[in-house]
Short mmCIF file of C-alpha atoms in Angstrom, two decimals:
data_model
loop_
_atom_site.label_atom_id
_atom_site.label_comp_id
_atom_site.label_asym_id
_atom_site.label_seq_id
_atom_site.Cartn_x
_atom_site.Cartn_y
_atom_site.Cartn_z
CA MET A 1096 80.97 73.91 -62.93
CA ASN A 1097 77.46 73.47 -61.57
CA ARG A 1098 78.29 73.42 -57.87
CA PHE A 1099 79.81 69.94 -58.41
CA ARG A 1100 76.60 68.19 -59.43
CA ARG A 1101 72.96 68.82 -60.13
CA ILE A 1102 71.16 71.93 -58.92
CA ALA A 1103 68.91 69.44 -57.12
CA LEU A 1104 71.62 69.18 -54.46
CA ALA A 1105 70.14 72.31 -52.89
CA ALA A 1106 67.00 70.36 -52.00
CA LEU A 1107 68.88 67.65 -50.08
CA ILE A 1108 69.36 67.58 -46.31
CA PRO A 1109 72.99 68.56 -45.56
CA ALA A 1110 72.99 66.98 -42.11
CA ALA A 1111 72.54 63.51 -43.61
CA ALA A 1112 75.91 63.72 -45.34
CA LEU A 1113 78.03 64.81 -42.37
CA SER A 1114 78.01 61.70 -40.14
CA PHE A 1115 80.96 59.77 -41.73
CA GLY A 1116 81.08 57.15 -38.99
CA LEU A 1117 81.29 59.62 -36.03
CA SER A 1118 78.09 58.34 -34.46
CA ASP A 1119 79.49 54.78 -34.66
CA THR A 1120 82.62 55.95 -32.89
CA LEU A 1121 80.62 57.44 -30.00
CA ALA A 1122 78.36 54.41 -29.77
CA GLN A 1123 81.31 52.03 -29.39
CA THR A 1124 83.11 54.01 -26.61
CA PRO A 1125 83.01 51.83 -23.43
CA SER A 1126 81.31 53.26 -20.30
CA PRO A 1127 83.25 53.01 -17.04
CA ALA A 1128 80.04 53.01 -14.94
CA PRO A 1129 79.63 49.21 -14.55
CA ALA A 1130 82.91 48.96 -12.59
CA ALA A 1131 81.26 50.42 -9.46
CA SER A 1132 78.31 48.03 -9.45
CA ALA A 1133 80.19 44.79 -8.67
CA SER A 1134 81.10 45.28 -4.98
CA PRO A 1135 78.49 47.18 -2.90
CA SER A 1136 76.66 44.15 -1.47
CA SER A 1137 79.72 42.54 0.13
CA THR A 1138 81.73 45.52 1.38
CA SER A 1139 79.19 48.01 2.82
CA PRO A 1140 79.20 48.42 6.64
CA SER A 1141 75.47 47.74 6.80
CA SER A 1142 76.02 44.15 5.61
CA THR A 1143 78.63 43.27 8.26
CA SER A 1144 76.98 44.76 11.37
CA PRO A 1145 73.82 42.58 11.35
CA SER A 1146 75.81 39.32 11.07
CA PRO A 1147 76.71 38.98 14.80
CA ALA A 1148 73.08 39.58 15.84
CA PRO A 1149 71.70 36.20 14.70
CA ALA A 1150 74.57 34.42 16.42
CA ALA A 1151 73.79 36.20 19.71
CA SER A 1152 70.13 35.19 19.60
CA ALA A 1153 71.02 31.56 18.92
CA SER A 1154 73.27 31.12 22.01
CA PRO A 1155 72.91 32.90 25.36
CA ALA A 1156 76.58 32.37 26.22
CA PRO A 1157 78.46 35.73 26.15
CA ALA A 1158 81.69 34.09 24.97
CA ALA A 1159 80.10 32.84 21.75
CA THR A 1160 79.00 36.22 20.39
CA PRO A 1161 82.40 37.44 19.01
CA SER A 1162 83.08 34.24 17.01
CA PRO A 1163 80.87 35.04 13.91
CA ALA A 1164 82.74 38.34 13.36
CA PRO A 1165 85.77 36.81 11.50
CA ALA A 1166 83.41 34.98 9.11
CA ALA A 1167 81.88 38.29 8.09
CA SER A 1168 85.29 39.79 7.34
CA ALA A 1169 85.97 37.09 4.70
CA SER A 1170 83.00 38.14 2.56
CA PRO A 1171 84.75 41.03 0.70
CA SER A 1172 86.76 38.50 -1.36
CA PRO A 1173 84.55 38.92 -4.50
CA SER A 1174 85.45 42.65 -4.75
CA PRO A 1175 88.76 42.18 -6.69
CA ALA A 1176 86.72 40.85 -9.64
CA ALA A 1177 85.16 44.30 -10.25
CA PRO A 1178 88.00 45.72 -12.44
CA ALA A 1179 87.65 42.79 -14.87
CA ALA A 1180 84.35 44.21 -16.15
CA ALA A 1181 86.14 47.16 -17.75
CA ALA A 1182 89.42 45.44 -18.58
CA THR A 1183 88.71 44.98 -22.33
CA PRO A 1184 87.50 48.19 -24.03
CA ALA A 1185 85.47 47.93 -27.24
CA PRO A 1186 87.37 48.73 -30.47
CA VAL A 1187 86.91 52.27 -31.77
CA GLN A 1188 86.10 52.87 -35.45
CA THR A 1189 87.85 55.88 -36.94
CA ALA A 1190 86.03 58.23 -39.30
CA ASP A 1191 86.86 58.53 -42.99
CA PRO A 1192 88.86 61.58 -44.12
CA PHE A 1193 86.71 64.63 -44.81
CA GLY A 1194 88.44 67.60 -46.39
CA GLN A 1195 91.91 66.14 -45.86
CA GLU A 1196 94.60 68.12 -47.65
CA THR A 1197 96.59 66.03 -50.12
CA THR A 1198 98.65 66.31 -53.30
CA LEU A 1199 97.66 64.35 -56.39
CA GLU A 1200 100.57 62.79 -58.28
CA PRO A 1201 100.17 62.43 -62.07
CA ARG A 1202 99.96 58.87 -63.39
CA LYS A 1203 100.00 57.49 -66.90
CA VAL A 1204 96.45 56.49 -67.85
CA VAL A 1205 94.48 55.14 -70.74
CA MET A 1206 91.28 57.13 -71.02
CA VAL A 1207 88.00 57.37 -72.86
CA LYS A 1208 85.89 60.51 -73.21
CA GLY A 1209 82.17 60.41 -72.67
CA THR A 1210 78.97 62.29 -71.93
CA ALA A 1211 76.10 61.18 -69.72
CA ASN A 1212 72.75 62.39 -68.46
CA TRP A 1213 72.00 62.25 -64.75
CA ASP A 1214 69.23 59.66 -65.03
CA SER A 1215 71.57 56.99 -66.42
CA ALA A 1216 74.89 58.35 -65.15
CA PHE A 1217 76.20 55.25 -63.38
CA ASP A 1218 75.33 52.92 -66.27
CA THR A 1219 77.22 55.22 -68.64
CA LEU A 1220 80.31 55.21 -66.40
CA ILE A 1221 80.19 51.42 -66.12
CA ASP A 1222 80.06 51.09 -69.92
CA ALA A 1223 83.15 53.31 -70.18
CA PHE A 1224 85.05 51.19 -67.65
CA LYS A 1225 83.99 48.02 -69.50
CA ALA A 1226 85.38 49.36 -72.77
CA LEU A 1227 88.73 50.25 -71.17
CA ASN A 1228 88.99 46.90 -69.39
CA ALA A 1229 88.18 44.99 -72.58
CA LEU A 1230 91.03 46.78 -74.36
CA LEU A 1231 93.52 46.12 -71.56
CA ASP A 1232 92.48 42.48 -71.13
CA LYS A 1233 92.84 41.83 -74.85
CA GLN A 1234 96.41 43.15 -74.81
CA GLY A 1235 97.33 41.57 -71.48
CA ILE A 1236 97.94 44.89 -69.74
CA LYS A 1237 97.32 45.06 -65.99
CA HIS A 1238 95.98 47.99 -64.03
CA ALA A 1239 98.61 50.10 -62.26
CA GLY A 1240 96.07 51.76 -59.96
CA ASN A 1241 92.39 52.28 -59.24
CA SER A 1242 89.88 53.27 -61.92
CA MET A 1243 88.97 56.96 -61.97
CA ILE A 1244 86.36 59.33 -63.32
CA VAL A 1245 87.37 62.93 -64.01
CA TYR A 1246 84.38 65.24 -64.42
CA THR A 1247 85.18 68.06 -66.83
CA SER A 1248 81.82 69.89 -66.93
CA THR A 1249 78.25 69.57 -65.66
CA ASP A 1250 74.87 71.18 -66.28
CA ASP A 1251 71.24 70.55 -65.39
CA THR A 1252 70.86 67.62 -67.77
CA GLY A 1253 74.20 65.82 -67.54
CA PHE A 1254 77.97 65.99 -67.62
CA THR A 1255 81.12 65.24 -69.60
CA PHE A 1256 83.84 63.04 -68.19
CA LEU A 1257 87.04 61.09 -68.71
CA ALA A 1258 87.12 57.48 -67.54
CA GLU A 1259 90.74 56.64 -66.71
CA ILE A 1260 92.71 53.53 -65.73
CA PRO A 1261 96.38 53.85 -64.67
CA VAL A 1262 98.81 51.64 -66.64
CA ASP A 1263 102.56 51.07 -66.78
CA GLN A 1264 102.70 50.48 -70.55
CA ASP A 1265 101.01 52.00 -73.58
CA PRO A 1266 98.27 49.94 -75.23
CA GLN A 1267 98.47 49.53 -79.00
CA LYS A 1268 95.88 50.40 -81.67
CA LEU A 1269 93.65 52.58 -79.54
CA PRO A 1270 90.10 53.25 -80.79
CA LYS A 1271 89.32 56.79 -81.89
CA ASP A 1272 87.55 57.70 -78.65
CA MET A 1273 90.46 56.50 -76.46
CA SER A 1274 93.85 58.07 -75.79
CA MET A 1275 96.83 58.06 -73.47
CA GLY A 1276 97.36 60.84 -70.97
CA LYS A 1277 98.03 61.71 -67.34
CA SER A 1278 95.70 61.85 -64.37
CA PRO A 1279 95.10 65.18 -62.57
CA GLU A 1280 97.82 66.52 -60.30
CA GLY A 1281 98.31 69.20 -57.69
CA LYS A 1282 96.86 70.31 -54.37
CA ALA A 1283 93.45 68.87 -53.55
CA LEU A 1284 91.07 68.01 -50.73
CA LYS A 1285 90.18 64.36 -50.12
CA PHE A 1286 86.72 63.12 -49.14
CA VAL A 1287 85.35 59.56 -48.91
CA HIS A 1288 81.99 58.26 -50.08
CA ARG A 1289 80.55 54.88 -49.07
CA GLY A 1290 77.40 53.53 -50.68
CA SER A 1291 75.60 53.82 -53.98
CA TYR A 1292 76.40 56.27 -56.77
CA ASP A 1293 72.90 57.72 -56.52
CA ASN A 1294 73.53 58.71 -52.89
CA MET A 1295 76.66 60.66 -53.82
CA ASP A 1296 74.55 63.82 -54.05
CA ASN A 1297 74.62 63.86 -50.24
CA THR A 1298 78.41 63.68 -50.26
CA TYR A 1299 78.76 66.47 -52.80
CA GLU A 1300 76.34 68.66 -50.86
CA ALA A 1301 78.55 68.22 -47.79
CA ILE A 1302 81.65 68.97 -49.86
CA THR A 1303 80.08 72.17 -51.20
CA ASN A 1304 79.19 73.28 -47.67
CA HIS A 1305 82.72 72.51 -46.49
CA LEU A 1306 84.27 74.64 -49.22
CA ASP A 1307 81.88 77.49 -48.46
CA ASP A 1308 82.65 77.33 -44.72
CA LYS A 1309 86.40 77.32 -45.34
CA LYS A 1310 86.12 79.93 -48.13
CA LEU A 1311 88.05 77.67 -50.52
CA GLU A 1312 87.85 77.90 -54.31
CA ALA A 1313 87.88 74.70 -56.35
CA LYS A 1314 88.94 74.18 -59.92
CA ASP A 1315 86.36 73.40 -62.59
CA THR A 1316 86.82 69.65 -62.22
CA PHE A 1317 86.77 66.90 -59.62
CA VAL A 1318 88.00 63.32 -59.48
CA GLU A 1319 86.45 60.09 -58.23
CA GLU A 1320 88.82 57.21 -57.47
CA TYR A 1321 87.01 53.88 -57.15
CA LEU A 1322 88.64 51.92 -54.32
CA THR A 1323 86.22 49.07 -54.98
CA ASP A 1324 85.98 47.68 -58.52
CA PRO A 1325 82.75 49.18 -59.95
CA LEU A 1326 82.41 46.21 -62.35
CA LYS A 1327 82.39 43.63 -59.55
CA THR A 1328 81.05 45.46 -56.49
CA ALA A 1329 77.38 45.88 -55.62
CA GLU A 1330 76.46 49.52 -56.16
CA ASP A 1331 75.45 50.04 -52.52
CA LYS A 1332 78.88 48.73 -51.39
CA LEU A 1333 81.01 51.20 -53.36
CA VAL A 1334 83.91 53.01 -51.66
CA ILE A 1335 85.04 56.11 -53.57
CA ASN A 1336 87.67 58.73 -52.86
CA VAL A 1337 86.53 62.15 -54.06
CA PHE A 1338 89.33 64.61 -54.79
CA VAL A 1339 88.56 68.30 -55.22
CA PRO A 1340 91.51 70.14 -56.84
CA LEU A 1341 91.97 73.65 -55.44
CA LYS A 1342 92.93 76.84 -57.26
#
């Protein structure tokens, strides 16, 4: 296996692939600071002490000077409104799984083998999915799970793969390049990619770094499960689970 994808991964910036929504989580955490700013003007001692002074200058009678004092004590009434500013915290967005341990369960799939070069990789995968869907639609067979790509080998110029669609029944009269089989199984790590297929190099660079840091050894294959339909979803809106089977 060629470190999961092209050697060109080494030239990418690893930091760009490690965010996974964490910055959004920090940005949406509410700050408690505004709660203290609602009450200072009405409750500070400096605001109540000057209030009798104007009343004293307006009337020379000594008996009249205490009367404005009760009016000043009523001014703190706005202060209970201060807690309302922080009463509704902003929702927090959780990050996608990154290196989550999981176990892949085998599923019955109809599959087609293929080879692709890196320059037209996504178009080749789409053509494979179209061929499988055309077969299933013609025979009235529904999907029993998400479409998958299983990479079996890679090199500098391209890769070989199996495009797989889970089904509950066996299609009839399969073409020569198609067959029935089972999806990969066993212990694996789960990662999530969001965005275009071309940008997946960033994700695989981060995966490679994660395996190196944890001193984990992967099998000579990896699996992409397309949570969004690649035939109907804009390429920059793809959501893909990447499973890395471990030895």
